Coordinates of C-alpha atoms and ligand atoms in Angstrom, one line a residue:
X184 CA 10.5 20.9 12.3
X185 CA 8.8 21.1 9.1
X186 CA 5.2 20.5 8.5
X187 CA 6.1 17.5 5.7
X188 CA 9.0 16.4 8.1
X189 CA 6.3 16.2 11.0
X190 CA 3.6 14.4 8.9
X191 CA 6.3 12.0 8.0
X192 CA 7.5 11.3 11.3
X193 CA 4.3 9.9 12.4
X194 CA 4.1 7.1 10.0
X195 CA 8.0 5.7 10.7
X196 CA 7.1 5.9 14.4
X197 CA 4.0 4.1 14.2
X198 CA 4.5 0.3 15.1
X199 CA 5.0 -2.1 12.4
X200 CA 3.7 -4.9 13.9
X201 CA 0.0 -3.2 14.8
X202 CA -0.1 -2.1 10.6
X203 CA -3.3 -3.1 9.1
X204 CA -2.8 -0.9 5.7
X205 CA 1.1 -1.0 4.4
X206 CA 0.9 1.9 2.1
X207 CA -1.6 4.5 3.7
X208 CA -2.7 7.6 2.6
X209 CA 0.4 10.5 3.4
X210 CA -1.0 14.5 3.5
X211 CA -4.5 13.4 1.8
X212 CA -2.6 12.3 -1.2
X213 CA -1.2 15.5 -1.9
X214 CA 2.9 15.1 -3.3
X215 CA 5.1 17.7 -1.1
X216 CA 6.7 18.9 -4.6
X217 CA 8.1 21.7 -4.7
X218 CA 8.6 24.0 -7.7
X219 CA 12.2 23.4 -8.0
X220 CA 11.2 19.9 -8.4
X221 CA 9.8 20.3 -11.9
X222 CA 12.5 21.0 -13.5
X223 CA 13.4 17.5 -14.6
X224 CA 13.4 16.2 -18.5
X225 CA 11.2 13.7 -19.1
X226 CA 13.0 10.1 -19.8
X227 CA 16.1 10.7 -17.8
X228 CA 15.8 10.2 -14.1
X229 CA 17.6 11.9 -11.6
X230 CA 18.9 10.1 -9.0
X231 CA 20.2 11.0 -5.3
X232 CA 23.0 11.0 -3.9
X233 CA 23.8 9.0 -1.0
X234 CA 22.6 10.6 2.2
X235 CA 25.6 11.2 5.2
X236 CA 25.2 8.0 6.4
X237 CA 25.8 6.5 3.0
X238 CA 22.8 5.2 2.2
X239 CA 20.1 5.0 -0.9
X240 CA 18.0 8.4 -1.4
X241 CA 15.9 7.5 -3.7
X242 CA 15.2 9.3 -7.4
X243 CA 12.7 11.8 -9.2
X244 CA 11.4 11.1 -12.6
X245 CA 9.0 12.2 -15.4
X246 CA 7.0 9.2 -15.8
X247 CA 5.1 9.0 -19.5
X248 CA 3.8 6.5 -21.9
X249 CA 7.4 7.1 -23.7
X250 CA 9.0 6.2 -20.4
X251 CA 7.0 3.2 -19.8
X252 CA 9.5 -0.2 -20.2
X253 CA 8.1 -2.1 -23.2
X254 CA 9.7 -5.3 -22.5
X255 CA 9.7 -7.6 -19.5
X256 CA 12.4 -7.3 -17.4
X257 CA 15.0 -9.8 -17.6
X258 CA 16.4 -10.8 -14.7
X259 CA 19.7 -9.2 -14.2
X260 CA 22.6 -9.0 -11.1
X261 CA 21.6 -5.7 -9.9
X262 CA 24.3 -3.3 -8.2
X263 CA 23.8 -3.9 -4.5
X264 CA 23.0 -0.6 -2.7
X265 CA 24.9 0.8 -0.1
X266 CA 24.8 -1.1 2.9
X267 CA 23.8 -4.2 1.8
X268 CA 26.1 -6.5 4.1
X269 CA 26.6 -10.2 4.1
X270 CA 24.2 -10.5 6.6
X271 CA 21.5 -8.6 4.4
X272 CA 22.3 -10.8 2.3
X273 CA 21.9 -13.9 4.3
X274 CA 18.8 -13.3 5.3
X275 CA 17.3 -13.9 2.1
X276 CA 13.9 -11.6 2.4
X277 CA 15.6 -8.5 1.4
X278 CA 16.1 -7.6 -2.5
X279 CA 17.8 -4.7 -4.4
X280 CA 14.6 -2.7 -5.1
X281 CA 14.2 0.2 -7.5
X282 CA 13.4 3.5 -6.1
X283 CA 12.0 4.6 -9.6
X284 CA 10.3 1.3 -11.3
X285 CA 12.0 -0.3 -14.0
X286 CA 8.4 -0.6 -15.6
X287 CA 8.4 3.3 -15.7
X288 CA 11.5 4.6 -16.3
X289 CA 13.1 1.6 -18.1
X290 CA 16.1 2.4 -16.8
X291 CA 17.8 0.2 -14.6
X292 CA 21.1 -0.8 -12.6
X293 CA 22.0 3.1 -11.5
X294 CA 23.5 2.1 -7.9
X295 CA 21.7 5.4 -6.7
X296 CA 18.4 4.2 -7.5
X297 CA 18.6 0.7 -5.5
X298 CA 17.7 0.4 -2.0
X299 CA 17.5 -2.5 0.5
X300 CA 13.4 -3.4 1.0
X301 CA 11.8 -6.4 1.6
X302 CA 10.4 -9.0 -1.2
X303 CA 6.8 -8.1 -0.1
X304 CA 7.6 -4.0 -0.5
X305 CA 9.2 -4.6 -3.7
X306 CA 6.9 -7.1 -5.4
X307 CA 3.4 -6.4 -3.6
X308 CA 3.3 -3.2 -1.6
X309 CA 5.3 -1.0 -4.1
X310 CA 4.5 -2.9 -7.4
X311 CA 0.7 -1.4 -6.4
X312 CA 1.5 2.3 -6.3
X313 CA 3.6 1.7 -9.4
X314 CA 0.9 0.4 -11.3
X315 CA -1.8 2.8 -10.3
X316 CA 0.5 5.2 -12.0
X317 CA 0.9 3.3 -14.9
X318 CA -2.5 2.4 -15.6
X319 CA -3.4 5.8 -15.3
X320 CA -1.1 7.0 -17.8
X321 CA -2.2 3.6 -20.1
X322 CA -5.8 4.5 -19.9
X323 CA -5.7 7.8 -21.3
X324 CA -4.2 6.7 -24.1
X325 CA -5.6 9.9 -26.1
X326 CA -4.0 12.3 -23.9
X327 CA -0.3 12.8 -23.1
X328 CA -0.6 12.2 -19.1
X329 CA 3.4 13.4 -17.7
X330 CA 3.7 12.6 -14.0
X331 CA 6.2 13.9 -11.4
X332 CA 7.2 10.8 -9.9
X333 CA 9.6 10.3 -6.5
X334 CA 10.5 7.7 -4.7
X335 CA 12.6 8.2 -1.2
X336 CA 13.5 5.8 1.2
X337 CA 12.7 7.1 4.6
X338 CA 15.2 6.3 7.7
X339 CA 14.1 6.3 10.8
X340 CA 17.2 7.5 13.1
X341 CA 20.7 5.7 11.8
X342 CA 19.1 2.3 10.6
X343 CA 20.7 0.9 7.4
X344 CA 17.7 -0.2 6.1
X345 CA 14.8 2.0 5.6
X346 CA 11.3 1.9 7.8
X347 CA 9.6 2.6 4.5
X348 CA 9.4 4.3 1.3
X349 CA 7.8 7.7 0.5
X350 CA 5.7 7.7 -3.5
X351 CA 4.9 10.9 -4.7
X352 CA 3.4 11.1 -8.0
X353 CA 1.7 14.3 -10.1
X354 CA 0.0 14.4 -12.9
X355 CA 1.3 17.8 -15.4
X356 CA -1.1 17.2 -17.5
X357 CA -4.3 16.6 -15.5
X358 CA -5.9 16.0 -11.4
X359 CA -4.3 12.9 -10.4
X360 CA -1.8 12.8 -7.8
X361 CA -0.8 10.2 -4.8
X362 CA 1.0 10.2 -1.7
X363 CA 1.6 7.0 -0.1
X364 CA 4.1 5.7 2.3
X365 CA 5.0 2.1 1.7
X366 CA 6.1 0.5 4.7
X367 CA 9.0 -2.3 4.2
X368 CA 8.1 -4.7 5.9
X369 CA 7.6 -9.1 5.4
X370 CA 5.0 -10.7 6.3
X371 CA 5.2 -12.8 9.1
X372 CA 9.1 -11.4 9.7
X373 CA 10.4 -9.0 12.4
X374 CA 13.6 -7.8 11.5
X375 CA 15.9 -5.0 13.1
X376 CA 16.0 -2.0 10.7
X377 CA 19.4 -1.1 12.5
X378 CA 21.1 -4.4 10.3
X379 CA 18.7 -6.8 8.9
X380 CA 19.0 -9.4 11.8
X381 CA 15.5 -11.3 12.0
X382 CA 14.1 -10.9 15.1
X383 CA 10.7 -13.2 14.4
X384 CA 10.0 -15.7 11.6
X385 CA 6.9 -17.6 11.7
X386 CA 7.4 -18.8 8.3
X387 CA 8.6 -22.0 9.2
X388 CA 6.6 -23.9 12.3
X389 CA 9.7 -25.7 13.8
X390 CA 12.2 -23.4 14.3
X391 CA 12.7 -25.0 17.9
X392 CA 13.5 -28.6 15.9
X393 CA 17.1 -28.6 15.4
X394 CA 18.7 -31.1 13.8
X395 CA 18.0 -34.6 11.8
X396 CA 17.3 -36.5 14.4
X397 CA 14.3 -34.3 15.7
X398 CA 13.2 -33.8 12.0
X399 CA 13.2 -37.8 11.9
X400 CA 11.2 -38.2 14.9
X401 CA 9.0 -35.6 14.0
X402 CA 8.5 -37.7 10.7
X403 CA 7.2 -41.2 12.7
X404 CA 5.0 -38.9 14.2
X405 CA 3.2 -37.3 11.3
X406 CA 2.5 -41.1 10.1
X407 CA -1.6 -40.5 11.5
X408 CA -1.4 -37.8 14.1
X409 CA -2.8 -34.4 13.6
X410 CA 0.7 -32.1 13.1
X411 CA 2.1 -29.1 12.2
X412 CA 2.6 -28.3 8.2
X413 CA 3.9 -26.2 6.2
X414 CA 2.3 -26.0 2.6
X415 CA 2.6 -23.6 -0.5
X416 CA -0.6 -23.2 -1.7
X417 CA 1.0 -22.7 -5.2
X418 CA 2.5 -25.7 -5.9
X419 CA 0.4 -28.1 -3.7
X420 CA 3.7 -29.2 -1.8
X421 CA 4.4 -29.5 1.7
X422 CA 7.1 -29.2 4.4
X423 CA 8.0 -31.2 7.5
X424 CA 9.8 -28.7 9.6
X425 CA 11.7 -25.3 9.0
X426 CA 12.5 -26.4 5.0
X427 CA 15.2 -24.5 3.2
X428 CA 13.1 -24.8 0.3
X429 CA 10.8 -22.3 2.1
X430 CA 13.3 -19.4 1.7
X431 CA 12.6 -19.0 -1.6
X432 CA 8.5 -19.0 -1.5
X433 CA 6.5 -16.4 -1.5
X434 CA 4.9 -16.1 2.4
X435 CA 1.5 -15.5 0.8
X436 CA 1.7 -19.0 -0.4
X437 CA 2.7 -20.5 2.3
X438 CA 0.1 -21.7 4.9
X439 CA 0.4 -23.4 8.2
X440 CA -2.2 -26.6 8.3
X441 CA -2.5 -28.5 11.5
X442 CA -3.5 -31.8 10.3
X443 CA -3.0 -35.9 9.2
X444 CA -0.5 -36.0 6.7
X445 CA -3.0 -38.3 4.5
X446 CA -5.7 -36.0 4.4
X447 CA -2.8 -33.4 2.4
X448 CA -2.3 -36.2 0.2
X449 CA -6.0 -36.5 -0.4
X450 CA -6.5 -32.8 -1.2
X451 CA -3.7 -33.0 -3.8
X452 CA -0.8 -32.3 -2.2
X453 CA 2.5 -34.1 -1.9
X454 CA 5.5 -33.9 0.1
X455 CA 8.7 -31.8 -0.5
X456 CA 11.9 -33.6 -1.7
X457 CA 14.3 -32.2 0.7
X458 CA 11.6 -33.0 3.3
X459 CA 11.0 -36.6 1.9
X460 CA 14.9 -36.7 2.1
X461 CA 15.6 -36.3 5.8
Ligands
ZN711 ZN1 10.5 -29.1 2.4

């Protein structure tokens, strides 16, 4: 096995659920780029082909301040990547994430470059690598920085979805180089790599309550005992229950309070809609 395989192979076996850092440090920060792999034009991307199980390899670029996206992205219906199934898609924590940014390339919508991740890899986990490299290239304004940049989703055995996601970026011009292994994971989610089925949510508290008439119950109760809540810390709302209007929030908003439903009210909060409705 190679050395770079090797070093690799110990950070898609480790387990997920024991992670205290979701994009280490890979081979001291050191890229595994090979010469071959310099021969890429600045400002057109290359892409990979599908690997032999038909799923998303990932891309190499030449990231520079010319490459850099000066607009914010609109949000547009992205190509879904290989393997995205209906039930990828129903679990609504999975996105259609670039392997090489939109921010740095500004290129988008290649079906090549999207892979299955998880909200939290796309928006937090990854959106950090991505902007190390694009701050360094913004602060040295003066000089021309050129980085090698690849992104490769990294499969452990035949899982459709990947365990996590390989950055490699070198500097041409000057020292700075990373090597970090983003791990795709959501917060407070378990989920089988093999097809996206969710093994754990602890979003919601009251997974176990099915139906209206327990949600109902559960409502008499909050009246002036001490219960279970869901808030989001964002917009000062909270949930009775496992709320659909959840789905859509960011889990580092949301926070589980054990508490009197007044005292919410008296720290500013106020109940959901659809909750309110049941
Ligand atoms: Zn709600």
């Amino acid at each position: 096995m190679k050395n770079e395989e090797k070093i690799i192979n110990e950070f898609i076996d480790k387990d997920i659920s024991k992670l205290d850092n979701y994009a280490p440090i890979v081979n001291n920060n050191k890229p595994f780029f090979k010469e071959k792999d310099f021969e890429i034009t600045e400002g057109i991307p290359k892409y990979f082909e599908p690997d032999e199980l038909n799923r998303a390899s990932g891309g190499i670029a030449i990231i520079s301040k010319n490459t850099l996206s000066i607009m914010v992205e609109k949000h547009l219906k992205y190509p879904d990547p290989n393997g995205w199934t209906e039930k990828i898609n129903n679990a609504k924590i999975f996105q259609r994430c670039h392997a090489i940014a939109y921010r740095l390339s500004a290129k988008k919508n290649d079906k090549n470059n999207i892979f299955i991740g998880t909200e939290y890899l796309n928006k937090t986990i990854m959106n950090n690598v991505e902007s190390e490299v694009e701050q360094y290239i913004k602060k040295n304004k003066d000089n021309y920085i050129r980085i090698l940049y690849r992104v490769v989703p990294i499969y452990k055995s035949k899982n459709q979805i990947p365990t996590g996601i390989l950055i490699e970026a070198k500097s041409l011009d000057t020292e700075f180089a990373l090597c970090r292994f983003c791990y795709n994971v959501e917060k407070k989610i378990i989920f089988k790599y093999s097809d996206g089925s969710i093994i754990k949510d602890s979003r919601g508290i009251m997974k176990q309550m099915k139906g209206i008439q327990a949600s109902v119950e559960k409502k008499i109760q909050t009246k002036n005992k001490n219960i279970d809540f869901v808030v989001n810390s964002q917009t000062k709302k909270y949930h009775i229950g496992n709320c659909k209007m959840l789905n859509n929030v960011d889990p580092k908003n949301i926070k589980e309070i054990t508490t009197k439903e007044k005292s919410l009210i008296d720290n500013g909060y106020s109940v959901c809609k659809v909750c309110n409705n049941i």
